[in-house]
PDB file of C-alpha atoms in Angstrom:
ATOM      1  CA  MET A 277       0.197  -0.003   0.022  1.00  0.00           C
ATOM      2  CA  CYS A 278       2.672   2.431   1.087  1.00  0.00           C
ATOM      3  CA  GLY A 279       6.569   2.608   1.459  1.00  0.00           C
ATOM      4  CA  ASP A 280       8.814   0.439  -0.944  1.00  0.00           C
ATOM      5  CA  ASP A 281       7.656  -2.173  -3.545  1.00  0.00           C
ATOM      6  CA  LYS A 282      10.445  -4.724  -3.762  1.00  0.00           C
ATOM      7  CA  TYR A 283       9.168  -5.919  -7.192  1.00  0.00           C
ATOM      8  CA  THR A 284       8.920  -2.741  -8.646  1.00  0.00           C
ATOM      9  CA  GLY A 285      11.597  -0.669  -6.974  1.00  0.00           C
ATOM     10  CA  LYS A 286       8.944   2.226  -6.461  1.00  0.00           C
ATOM     11  CA  ASN A 287       8.216   4.215  -3.239  1.00  0.00           C
ATOM     12  CA  PHE A 288       4.499   4.803  -2.372  1.00  0.00           C
ATOM     13  CA  ASP A 289       5.296   6.863   0.766  1.00  0.00           C
ATOM     14  CA  HIS A 290       3.067   9.831  -0.672  1.00  0.00           C
ATOM     15  CA  ARG A 291       0.044   7.482  -0.099  1.00  0.00           C
ATOM     16  CA  ARG A 292       0.839   7.819   3.627  1.00  0.00           C
ATOM     17  CA  GLU A 293       0.134  11.535   2.905  1.00  0.00           C
ATOM     18  CA  TRP A 294      -3.244  10.865   1.250  1.00  0.00           C
ATOM     19  CA  LEU A 295      -4.213   9.110   4.409  1.00  0.00           C
ATOM     20  CA  VAL A 296      -3.188  11.595   6.729  1.00  0.00           C
ATOM     21  CA  GLU A 297      -4.716  14.293   4.822  1.00  0.00           C
ATOM     22  CA  ARG A 298      -7.805  12.053   4.129  1.00  0.00           C
ATOM     23  CA  ILE A 299      -8.622  11.554   7.887  1.00  0.00           C
ATOM     24  CA  LYS A 300      -8.178  14.989   8.901  1.00  0.00           C
ATOM     25  CA  LEU A 301     -10.680  16.199   6.252  1.00  0.00           C
ATOM     26  CA  LEU A 302     -13.069  13.726   7.227  1.00  0.00           C
ATOM     27  CA  SER A 303     -12.775  14.469  10.870  1.00  0.00           C
ATOM     28  CA  SER A 304     -13.567  18.221   9.746  1.00  0.00           C
ATOM     29  CA  VAL A 305     -16.685  17.131   8.079  1.00  0.00           C
ATOM     30  CA  PHE A 306     -17.594  14.143  10.660  1.00  0.00           C
ATOM     31  CA  ALA A 307     -18.342  14.514  14.215  1.00  0.00           C
ATOM     32  CA  ILE A 308     -15.387  12.228  14.865  1.00  0.00           C
ATOM     33  CA  GLU A 309     -12.098  13.573  16.326  1.00  0.00           C
ATOM     34  CA  ILE A 310      -8.895  11.947  16.003  1.00  0.00           C
ATOM     35  CA  ALA A 311      -6.912  11.126  18.970  1.00  0.00           C
ATOM     36  CA  ALA A 312      -4.044   9.068  17.595  1.00  0.00           C
ATOM     37  CA  TYR A 313      -3.061   7.663  13.981  1.00  0.00           C
ATOM     38  CA  ALA A 314      -0.101   5.544  12.462  1.00  0.00           C
ATOM     39  CA  ILE A 315       0.452   5.011   8.953  1.00  0.00           C
ATOM     40  CA  MET A 316       2.361   2.094   8.252  1.00  0.00           C
ATOM     41  CA  SER A 317       3.614   0.581   4.902  1.00  0.00           C
ATOM     42  CA  ASN A 318       0.699  -1.930   4.546  1.00  0.00           C
ATOM     43  CA  HIS A 319      -1.928  -1.012   7.265  1.00  0.00           C
ATOM     44  CA  TYR A 320      -2.860   1.967   9.557  1.00  0.00           C
ATOM     45  CA  HIS A 321      -4.386   2.498  12.942  1.00  0.00           C
ATOM     46  CA  LEU A 322      -6.591   5.414  14.157  1.00  0.00           C
ATOM     47  CA  VAL A 323      -8.027   6.192  17.229  1.00  0.00           C
ATOM     48  CA  VAL A 324     -11.030   8.447  17.235  1.00  0.00           C
ATOM     49  CA  ASN A 325     -13.815   9.826  19.529  1.00  0.00           C
ATOM     50  CA  VAL A 326     -17.500   9.567  18.043  1.00  0.00           C
ATOM     51  CA  ASN A 327     -18.967  12.933  19.213  1.00  0.00           C
ATOM     52  CA  ARG A 328     -22.940  12.324  18.703  1.00  0.00           C
ATOM     53  CA  LYS A 329     -23.929  15.031  20.742  1.00  0.00           C
ATOM     54  CA  GLN A 330     -22.115  17.622  18.600  1.00  0.00           C
ATOM     55  CA  ALA A 331     -23.635  16.224  15.550  1.00  0.00           C
ATOM     56  CA  LEU A 332     -27.183  16.204  17.003  1.00  0.00           C
ATOM     57  CA  ASP A 333     -26.668  20.027  18.166  1.00  0.00           C
ATOM     58  CA  TRP A 334     -25.810  21.009  14.526  1.00  0.00           C
ATOM     59  CA  ALA A 335     -28.228  23.271  12.800  1.00  0.00           C
ATOM     60  CA  ASP A 336     -30.221  21.693   9.618  1.00  0.00           C
ATOM     61  CA  SER A 337     -27.747  24.051   7.577  1.00  0.00           C
ATOM     62  CA  GLU A 338     -24.627  22.756   8.942  1.00  0.00           C
ATOM     63  CA  VAL A 339     -25.680  19.235   8.493  1.00  0.00           C
ATOM     64  CA  ILE A 340     -26.169  20.268   4.849  1.00  0.00           C
ATOM     65  CA  GLU A 341     -22.967  21.988   4.390  1.00  0.00           C
ATOM     66  CA  ARG A 342     -20.956  19.469   5.796  1.00  0.00           C
ATOM     67  CA  TRP A 343     -22.629  16.558   3.639  1.00  0.00           C
ATOM     68  CA  TYR A 344     -22.088  18.483   0.607  1.00  0.00           C
ATOM     69  CA  ARG A 345     -18.404  18.881   1.312  1.00  0.00           C
ATOM     70  CA  LEU A 346     -18.277  14.923   0.433  1.00  0.00           C
ATOM     71  CA  TYR A 347     -21.330  13.889  -1.296  1.00  0.00           C
ATOM     72  CA  ASN A 348     -23.587  15.051  -3.924  1.00  0.00           C
ATOM     73  CA  GLY A 349     -26.771  16.822  -2.567  1.00  0.00           C
ATOM     74  CA  HIS A 350     -30.575  16.206  -3.068  1.00  0.00           C
ATOM     75  CA  ALA A 351     -33.111  18.135  -5.477  1.00  0.00           C
ATOM     76  CA  LEU A 352     -35.435  18.558  -2.547  1.00  0.00           C
ATOM     77  CA  VAL A 353     -32.453  19.897  -0.298  1.00  0.00           C
ATOM     78  CA  ASP A 354     -31.324  22.121  -3.386  1.00  0.00           C
ATOM     79  CA  SER A 355     -34.697  23.832  -3.548  1.00  0.00           C
ATOM     80  CA  TYR A 356     -34.482  24.475   0.247  1.00  0.00           C
ATOM     81  CA  LEU A 357     -31.076  26.379  -0.059  1.00  0.00           C
ATOM     82  CA  LYS A 358     -32.730  28.427  -3.028  1.00  0.00           C
ATOM     83  CA  GLY A 359     -35.440  29.632  -0.632  1.00  0.00           C
ATOM     84  CA  GLU A 360     -38.081  27.669  -2.628  1.00  0.00           C
ATOM     85  CA  PRO A 361     -41.173  27.028  -0.469  1.00  0.00           C
ATOM     86  CA  LEU A 362     -41.687  23.336   0.538  1.00  0.00           C
ATOM     87  CA  ASP A 363     -45.313  21.745   0.779  1.00  0.00           C
ATOM     88  CA  ASN A 364     -46.015  19.751   3.997  1.00  0.00           C
ATOM     89  CA  ALA A 365     -45.022  16.428   2.099  1.00  0.00           C
ATOM     90  CA  SER A 366     -41.746  17.795   0.883  1.00  0.00           C
ATOM     91  CA  LEU A 367     -40.904  19.163   4.374  1.00  0.00           C
ATOM     92  CA  VAL A 368     -41.464  15.624   5.970  1.00  0.00           C
ATOM     93  CA  CYS A 369     -39.155  14.279   3.196  1.00  0.00           C
ATOM     94  CA  PHE A 370     -36.644  17.135   3.674  1.00  0.00           C
ATOM     95  CA  ASN A 371     -36.485  16.379   7.395  1.00  0.00           C
ATOM     96  CA  GLU A 372     -36.131  12.721   6.989  1.00  0.00           C
ATOM     97  CA  ILE A 373     -33.260  13.495   4.483  1.00  0.00           C
ATOM     98  CA  ILE A 374     -31.515  15.969   6.902  1.00  0.00           C
ATOM     99  CA  ALA A 375     -31.876  13.238   9.780  1.00  0.00           C
ATOM    100  CA  LYS A 376     -30.173  10.437   8.066  1.00  0.00           C
ATOM    101  CA  TRP A 377     -27.285  12.927   6.913  1.00  0.00           C
ATOM    102  CA  ARG A 378     -27.069  13.653  10.507  1.00  0.00           C
ATOM    103  CA  GLU A 379     -26.867  10.187  11.664  1.00  0.00           C
ATOM    104  CA  ARG A 380     -24.134   9.467   8.902  1.00  0.00           C
ATOM    105  CA  LEU A 381     -21.891  12.138  10.125  1.00  0.00           C
ATOM    106  CA  TYR A 382     -21.476  10.519  13.378  1.00  0.00           C
ATOM    107  CA  ASP A 383     -21.211   6.750  12.039  1.00  0.00           C
ATOM    108  CA  ILE A 384     -17.907   5.114  12.064  1.00  0.00           C
ATOM    109  CA  SER A 385     -18.946   2.959   9.161  1.00  0.00           C
ATOM    110  CA  TRP A 386     -19.592   5.938   7.016  1.00  0.00           C
ATOM    111  CA  TYR A 387     -16.356   7.639   8.121  1.00  0.00           C
ATOM    112  CA  MET A 388     -14.219   4.604   7.149  1.00  0.00           C
ATOM    113  CA  LYS A 389     -16.012   3.801   4.009  1.00  0.00           C
ATOM    114  CA  ASN A 390     -15.448   7.184   2.736  1.00  0.00           C
ATOM    115  CA  LEU A 391     -11.561   6.908   3.689  1.00  0.00           C
ATOM    116  CA  ASN A 392     -11.171   3.648   2.209  1.00  0.00           C
ATOM    117  CA  GLU A 393     -13.035   4.238  -0.868  1.00  0.00           C
ATOM    118  CA  TYR A 394     -11.154   7.305  -1.718  1.00  0.00           C
ATOM    119  CA  ILE A 395      -7.683   5.955  -1.014  1.00  0.00           C
ATOM    120  CA  ALA A 396      -8.790   2.800  -3.186  1.00  0.00           C
ATOM    121  CA  ARG A 397      -9.712   5.095  -6.054  1.00  0.00           C
ATOM    122  CA  GLU A 398      -6.504   7.373  -5.878  1.00  0.00           C
ATOM    123  CA  ALA A 399      -4.269   4.064  -5.713  1.00  0.00           C
ATOM    124  CA  ASN A 400      -6.005   2.388  -8.520  1.00  0.00           C
ATOM    125  CA  LYS A 401      -5.928   5.286 -10.456  1.00  0.00           C
ATOM    126  CA  GLU A 402      -2.229   5.980  -9.871  1.00  0.00           C
ATOM    127  CA  ASP A 403      -1.651   1.902 -10.716  1.00  0.00           C
ATOM    128  CA  SER A 404      -3.807   2.129 -13.908  1.00  0.00           C
ATOM    129  CA  CYS A 405      -6.154  -0.797 -12.558  1.00  0.00           C
ATOM    130  CA  THR A 406      -9.358  -1.806 -11.209  1.00  0.00           C
ATOM    131  CA  GLY A 407     -10.822  -3.997  -8.510  1.00  0.00           C
ATOM    132  CA  LYS A 408     -10.522  -4.652  -4.855  1.00  0.00           C
ATOM    133  CA  TYR A 409      -7.855  -2.607  -3.252  1.00  0.00           C
ATOM    134  CA  TRP A 410      -8.429  -3.563   0.638  1.00  0.00           C
ATOM    135  CA  GLU A 411      -7.950  -7.069   1.898  1.00  0.00           C
ATOM    136  CA  GLY A 412     -11.072  -6.861   4.029  1.00  0.00           C
ATOM    137  CA  ARG A 413     -13.269  -4.627   6.176  1.00  0.00           C
ATOM    138  CA  TYR A 414     -11.747  -2.553   8.996  1.00  0.00           C
ATOM    139  CA  LYS A 415     -11.690  -3.953  12.566  1.00  0.00           C
ATOM    140  CA  SER A 416     -12.851  -1.872  15.507  1.00  0.00           C
ATOM    141  CA  GLN A 417     -12.471  -1.966  19.344  1.00  0.00           C
ATOM    142  CA  ALA A 418     -14.588   0.218  21.762  1.00  0.00           C
ATOM    143  CA  LEU A 419     -12.173   1.812  24.608  1.00  0.00           C
ATOM    144  CA  LEU A 420     -14.232   1.683  27.658  1.00  0.00           C
ATOM    145  CA  ASP A 421     -11.951   3.699  30.178  1.00  0.00           C
ATOM    146  CA  GLU A 422      -9.195   5.898  30.393  1.00  0.00           C
ATOM    147  CA  THR A 423      -6.550   3.171  30.914  1.00  0.00           C
ATOM    148  CA  ALA A 424      -7.689   1.373  27.564  1.00  0.00           C
ATOM    149  CA  LEU A 425      -7.531   4.901  25.969  1.00  0.00           C
ATOM    150  CA  LEU A 426      -4.199   5.711  27.076  1.00  0.00           C
ATOM    151  CA  SER A 427      -2.961   2.236  26.066  1.00  0.00           C
ATOM    152  CA  CYS A 428      -4.554   2.031  22.826  1.00  0.00           C
ATOM    153  CA  MET A 429      -3.166   5.382  21.963  1.00  0.00           C
ATOM    154  CA  ALA A 430       0.568   4.424  23.171  1.00  0.00           C
ATOM    155  CA  TYR A 431       0.245   1.239  21.061  1.00  0.00           C
ATOM    156  CA  VAL A 432      -0.691   3.272  17.872  1.00  0.00           C
ATOM    157  CA  ASP A 433       2.028   5.966  18.458  1.00  0.00           C
ATOM    158  CA  LEU A 434       4.639   3.202  19.082  1.00  0.00           C
ATOM    159  CA  ASN A 435       3.912   1.164  16.129  1.00  0.00           C
ATOM    160  CA  PRO A 436       6.815   2.428  13.973  1.00  0.00           C
ATOM    161  CA  ILE A 437       9.522   1.948  16.979  1.00  0.00           C
ATOM    162  CA  ARG A 438       7.885  -1.623  17.424  1.00  0.00           C
ATOM    163  CA  ALA A 439       8.453  -2.241  13.629  1.00  0.00           C
ATOM    164  CA  ASN A 440      11.963  -1.132  13.795  1.00  0.00           C
ATOM    165  CA  MET A 441      10.998   1.547  11.161  1.00  0.00           C
ATOM    166  CA  ALA A 442      12.111   4.437  13.501  1.00  0.00           C
ATOM    167  CA  GLY A 443      14.594   4.764  16.505  1.00  0.00           C
ATOM    168  CA  THR A 444      12.914   7.699  18.116  1.00  0.00           C
ATOM    169  CA  LEU A 445       9.402   9.309  18.699  1.00  0.00           C
ATOM    170  CA  GLU A 446      10.303  12.171  16.455  1.00  0.00           C
ATOM    171  CA  ASP A 447      11.391   9.915  13.490  1.00  0.00           C
ATOM    172  CA  SER A 448       8.187   8.240  13.713  1.00  0.00           C
ATOM    173  CA  ASP A 449       6.902   9.197  10.455  1.00  0.00           C
ATOM    174  CA  PHE A 450       3.243   9.823   9.811  1.00  0.00           C
ATOM    175  CA  THR A 451       2.008   9.446  13.118  1.00  0.00           C
ATOM    176  CA  SER A 452       0.100  11.483  15.624  1.00  0.00           C
ATOM    177  CA  ILE A 453       2.821  11.785  18.041  1.00  0.00           C
ATOM    178  CA  GLN A 454       5.407  13.045  15.868  1.00  0.00           C
ATOM    179  CA  GLU A 455       3.009  15.524  14.616  1.00  0.00           C
ATOM    180  CA  ARG A 456       2.310  16.585  18.302  1.00  0.00           C
ATOM    181  CA  ILE A 457       6.176  16.820  19.255  1.00  0.00           C
ATOM    182  CA  ALA A 458       6.657  18.790  16.191  1.00  0.00           C
ATOM    183  CA  GLN A 459       3.827  21.370  17.190  1.00  0.00           C
ATOM    184  CA  LEU A 460       4.960  21.382  20.650  1.00  0.00           C
ATOM    185  CA  THR A 461       8.674  22.074  19.787  1.00  0.00           C
ATOM    186  CA  ALA A 462       7.420  25.013  17.197  1.00  0.00           C
ATOM    187  CA  PHE A 463       5.218  26.637  19.944  1.00  0.00           C
ATOM    188  CA  THR A 464       7.907  26.271  22.741  1.00  0.00           C
ATOM    189  CA  LYS A 465      10.600  28.139  20.285  1.00  0.00           C
ATOM    190  CA  ASN A 466       8.183  30.705  19.605  1.00  0.00           C
ATOM    191  CA  THR A 467       7.110  31.275  23.175  1.00  0.00           C
ATOM    192  CA  VAL A 468      11.004  31.676  24.143  1.00  0.00           C
ATOM    193  CA  GLN A 469      11.572  34.145  21.219  1.00  0.00           C
ATOM    194  CA  THR A 470       8.618  36.327  21.835  1.00  0.00           C
ATOM    195  CA  ASN A 471       9.455  36.121  25.788  1.00  0.00           C
ATOM    196  CA  ASN A 472       5.789  35.589  26.675  1.00  0.00           C
ATOM    197  CA  PRO A 473       5.412  33.355  29.845  1.00  0.00           C
ATOM    198  CA  SER A 474       2.087  33.638  29.996  1.00  0.00           C
ATOM    199  CA  LYS A 475       1.531  30.898  27.267  1.00  0.00           C
ATOM    200  CA  GLN A 476       0.598  27.674  28.936  1.00  0.00           C
ATOM    201  CA  LYS A 477       1.786  24.472  27.129  1.00  0.00           C
ATOM    202  CA  ASP A 478      -1.166  22.198  27.968  1.00  0.00           C
ATOM    203  CA  SER A 479      -3.949  25.161  27.485  1.00  0.00           C
ATOM    204  CA  VAL A 480      -6.573  24.010  24.903  1.00  0.00           C
ATOM    205  CA  GLN A 481      -6.658  27.598  23.236  1.00  0.00           C
ATOM    206  CA  ASP A 482      -2.806  28.010  22.520  1.00  0.00           C
ATOM    207  CA  GLN A 483      -0.938  26.555  19.512  1.00  0.00           C
ATOM    208  CA  SER A 484       0.814  24.005  21.529  1.00  0.00           C
ATOM    209  CA  GLN A 485      -1.159  21.353  20.131  1.00  0.00           C
ATOM    210  CA  PRO A 486      -2.184  20.204  16.500  1.00  0.00           C
ATOM    211  CA  SER A 487      -5.540  21.982  16.002  1.00  0.00           C
ATOM    212  CA  GLN A 488      -6.783  18.973  13.979  1.00  0.00           C
ATOM    213  CA  LEU A 489      -5.983  16.213  16.657  1.00  0.00           C
ATOM    214  CA  LYS A 490      -8.147  15.988  19.817  1.00  0.00           C
ATOM    215  CA  PRO A 491      -6.217  18.015  22.595  1.00  0.00           C
ATOM    216  CA  PHE A 492      -4.836  16.869  26.027  1.00  0.00           C
ATOM    217  CA  CYS A 493      -5.788  18.701  29.098  1.00  0.00           C
ATOM    218  CA  ALA A 494      -5.244  17.706  32.583  1.00  0.00           C
ATOM    219  CA  ASN A 495      -7.908  20.353  33.956  1.00  0.00           C
ATOM    220  CA  ASN A 496     -11.091  18.571  33.455  1.00  0.00           C
ATOM    221  CA  ILE A 497     -11.874  20.640  30.438  1.00  0.00           C
ATOM    222  CA  LYS A 498     -14.734  18.900  28.295  1.00  0.00           C
ATOM    223  CA  HIS A 499     -13.843  17.388  24.997  1.00  0.00           C
ATOM    224  CA  THR A 500     -10.115  16.942  25.736  1.00  0.00           C
ATOM    225  CA  ILE A 501      -8.411  13.738  26.447  1.00  0.00           C
ATOM    226  CA  PRO A 502      -7.774  14.066  30.292  1.00  0.00           C
ATOM    227  CA  PHE A 503      -3.929  14.114  30.777  1.00  0.00           C
ATOM    228  CA  ALA A 504      -1.394  16.617  30.378  1.00  0.00           C
ATOM    229  CA  LEU A 505       0.501  16.479  27.077  1.00  0.00           C
ATOM    230  CA  LEU A 506       3.841  16.361  28.527  1.00  0.00           C
ATOM    231  CA  ASP A 507       3.022  13.535  30.806  1.00  0.00           C
ATOM    232  CA  TYR A 508       1.754  11.306  27.617  1.00  0.00           C
ATOM    233  CA  LEU A 509       4.875  12.148  25.896  1.00  0.00           C
ATOM    234  CA  GLU A 510       7.047  10.923  28.740  1.00  0.00           C
ATOM    235  CA  LEU A 511       5.084   7.789  29.197  1.00  0.00           C
ATOM    236  CA  VAL A 512       5.153   7.072  25.425  1.00  0.00           C
ATOM    237  CA  ASP A 513       9.022   7.998  25.203  1.00  0.00           C
ATOM    238  CA  TRP A 514       9.617   5.782  28.484  1.00  0.00           C
ATOM    239  CA  SER A 515       7.496   2.933  27.037  1.00  0.00           C
ATOM    240  CA  GLY A 516       9.521   2.947  23.788  1.00  0.00           C
ATOM    241  CA  ARG A 517      12.689   2.713  25.649  1.00  0.00           C
ATOM    242  CA  GLN A 518      11.426  -0.329  27.527  1.00  0.00           C
ATOM    243  CA  ILE A 519      10.421  -1.961  24.120  1.00  0.00           C
ATOM    244  CA  SER A 520      13.948  -0.938  22.742  1.00  0.00           C
ATOM    245  CA  PRO A 521      16.254  -0.866  25.637  1.00  0.00           C
ATOM    246  CA  ASN A 522      19.257   0.048  23.499  1.00  0.00           C
ATOM    247  CA  LYS A 523      17.954   3.395  22.836  1.00  0.00           C
ATOM    248  CA  LYS A 524      19.659   6.446  24.796  1.00  0.00           C
ATOM    249  CA  GLY A 525      17.458   9.080  26.111  1.00  0.00           C
ATOM    250  CA  TYR A 526      16.840  11.584  28.584  1.00  0.00           C
ATOM    251  CA  ILE A 527      13.947   9.851  30.538  1.00  0.00           C
ATOM    252  CA  ASN A 528      14.960   8.429  33.611  1.00  0.00           C
ATOM    253  CA  LYS A 529      14.112   5.152  35.081  1.00  0.00           C
ATOM    254  CA  ALA A 530      11.485   6.227  37.379  1.00  0.00           C
ATOM    255  CA  ILE A 531       7.740   5.043  36.306  1.00  0.00           C
ATOM    256  CA  PRO A 532       5.808   7.627  34.497  1.00  0.00           C
ATOM    257  CA  LYS A 533       3.646   9.916  36.614  1.00  0.00           C
ATOM    258  CA  VAL A 534       0.339   8.603  34.533  1.00  0.00           C
ATOM    259  CA  LEU A 535       1.370   5.083  35.422  1.00  0.00           C
ATOM    260  CA  VAL A 536       1.260   6.005  39.108  1.00  0.00           C
ATOM    261  CA  THR A 537      -1.890   8.226  38.840  1.00  0.00           C
ATOM    262  CA  LEU A 538      -3.848   5.176  37.194  1.00  0.00           C
ATOM    263  CA  ASN A 539      -2.252   2.677  39.437  1.00  0.00           C
ATOM    264  CA  ILE A 540      -1.198   0.653  36.571  1.00  0.00           C
ATOM    265  CA  GLU A 541       1.812  -1.952  37.170  1.00  0.00           C
ATOM    266  CA  GLU A 542       4.438  -1.619  34.684  1.00  0.00           C
ATOM    267  CA  ALA A 543       4.558  -5.250  33.536  1.00  0.00           C
ATOM    268  CA  GLN A 544       0.777  -4.923  32.672  1.00  0.00           C
ATOM    269  CA  TRP A 545       1.398  -1.582  30.816  1.00  0.00           C
ATOM    270  CA  LEU A 546       4.315  -2.743  28.667  1.00  0.00           C
ATOM    271  CA  GLU A 547       1.883  -6.051  27.628  1.00  0.00           C
ATOM    272  CA  SER A 548      -0.916  -3.890  26.817  1.00  0.00           C
ATOM    273  CA  ILE A 549       0.932  -1.520  24.352  1.00  0.00           C
ATOM    274  CA  GLN A 550       2.837  -4.472  22.842  1.00  0.00           C
ATOM    275  CA  ARG A 551      -0.103  -6.711  22.474  1.00  0.00           C
ATOM    276  CA  PHE A 552      -3.095  -4.183  22.591  1.00  0.00           C
ATOM    277  CA  ARG A 553      -4.864  -5.772  19.403  1.00  0.00           C
ATOM    278  CA  HIS A 554      -4.291  -9.608  20.473  1.00  0.00           C
ATOM    279  CA  LYS A 555      -5.291  -8.810  24.363  1.00  0.00           C
ATOM    280  CA  TYR A 556      -8.514  -7.242  23.419  1.00  0.00           C
ATOM    281  CA  SER A 557     -11.416  -8.185  21.032  1.00  0.00           C
ATOM    282  CA  ASN A 558     -14.389  -5.809  20.718  1.00  0.00           C
ATOM    283  CA  PHE A 559     -13.970  -3.812  23.852  1.00  0.00           C
ATOM    284  CA  ALA A 560     -10.887  -3.025  25.602  1.00  0.00           C
ATOM    285  CA  GLY A 561     -10.722  -1.842  29.338  1.00  0.00           C
ATOM    286  CA  SER A 562     -10.327  -2.995  32.988  1.00  0.00           C
ATOM    287  CA  LYS A 563     -11.713  -6.350  33.858  1.00  0.00           C
ATOM    288  CA  GLN A 564     -14.358  -4.670  35.845  1.00  0.00           C
ATOM    289  CA  ARG A 565     -15.493  -2.569  33.087  1.00  0.00           C
ATOM    290  CA  LEU A 566     -15.334  -5.601  30.643  1.00  0.00           C
ATOM    291  CA  LYS A 567     -17.579  -7.433  32.852  1.00  0.00           C
ATOM    292  CA  GLN A 568     -20.004  -4.839  33.281  1.00  0.00           C
ATOM    293  CA  GLN A 569     -19.899  -4.419  29.463  1.00  0.00           C
ATOM    294  CA  ALA A 570     -20.690  -8.007  29.121  1.00  0.00           C
ATOM    295  CA  ALA A 571     -23.447  -7.905  31.709  1.00  0.00           C
ATOM    296  CA  ASN A 572     -25.118  -5.002  29.738  1.00  0.00           C
ATOM    297  CA  ASN A 573     -24.903  -6.793  26.351  1.00  0.00           C
ATOM    298  CA  ASP A 574     -26.263 -10.012  27.991  1.00  0.00           C
ATOM    299  CA  VAL A 575     -23.225 -12.059  27.100  1.00  0.00           C
ATOM    300  CA  LYS A 576     -21.180 -13.917  29.768  1.00  0.00           C
ATOM    301  CA  TRP A 577     -17.583 -12.972  28.782  1.00  0.00           C
ATOM    302  CA  TYR A 578     -15.303 -10.500  26.770  1.00  0.00           C
ATOM    303  CA  LYS A 579     -11.570 -11.162  25.945  1.00  0.00           C
ATOM    304  CA  GLY A 580      -9.356  -9.689  27.992  1.00  0.00           C
ATOM    305  CA  ALA A 581     -11.795  -9.884  31.477  1.00  0.00           C
ATOM    306  CA  GLY A 582      -9.493 -12.815  32.638  1.00  0.00           C
TER     307      GLY A 582
END
């Protein structure tokens, strides 16, 4: 899909750029926020948050505007946009159309359908071929608690290091953590140059975090990842050094603050970030949350519950 083709000698890294650009475009349209991503040579990983309430709060005009950025419209909606009056029957039909579009704009399946179909068309066009491009349907896991969210994000961000494709987080191309580090570094340099100490690195309002990624904030602000950005970077850096113990770095041997706060054992954490996809099935979380979810869904057991 991406990277080097050993048969033709061609490099397809530009397709990774397609994926990054597309997931960000789609997240600006859908009520689906990107928490982490990693684009590898033959697959990709996404950690997303579905903000259903946001979509339900959109005005009809915003639903239409968002839908029209990706798809062809509807004659009835076009008439509405032109200011033409709608009779009662047409108005009922119009409301049904908007309700359907609104629901699809917070649906992961529609998000993934648009993403994968677009990449498939572009790749087939470039290869001058037709037919199936992806091996199969995407797989997803629901993250039930903060620990599951944190370990899944770290698992995704550490993909290039586990695969020996990168030696540092800064060199982990086409990952969310590389983007976060680059943005924070640029912001820090700018803050020093402008001598403006009032800017806070973990403020949701400043420019220390990429605008198209879900921000970190430890101050209980809604719609953020509930940890400090620097604590997360320290955690992932430390975790990467445990996976690749020969790496040099500035992080000391003390267990990162986040693990202490969440009372996560070191061995349990390292197993989780290396075997996340195999440790859990459709749901990921603590044993208690998995048992609760199983009870809610009237099943006896979920993988990972022990």
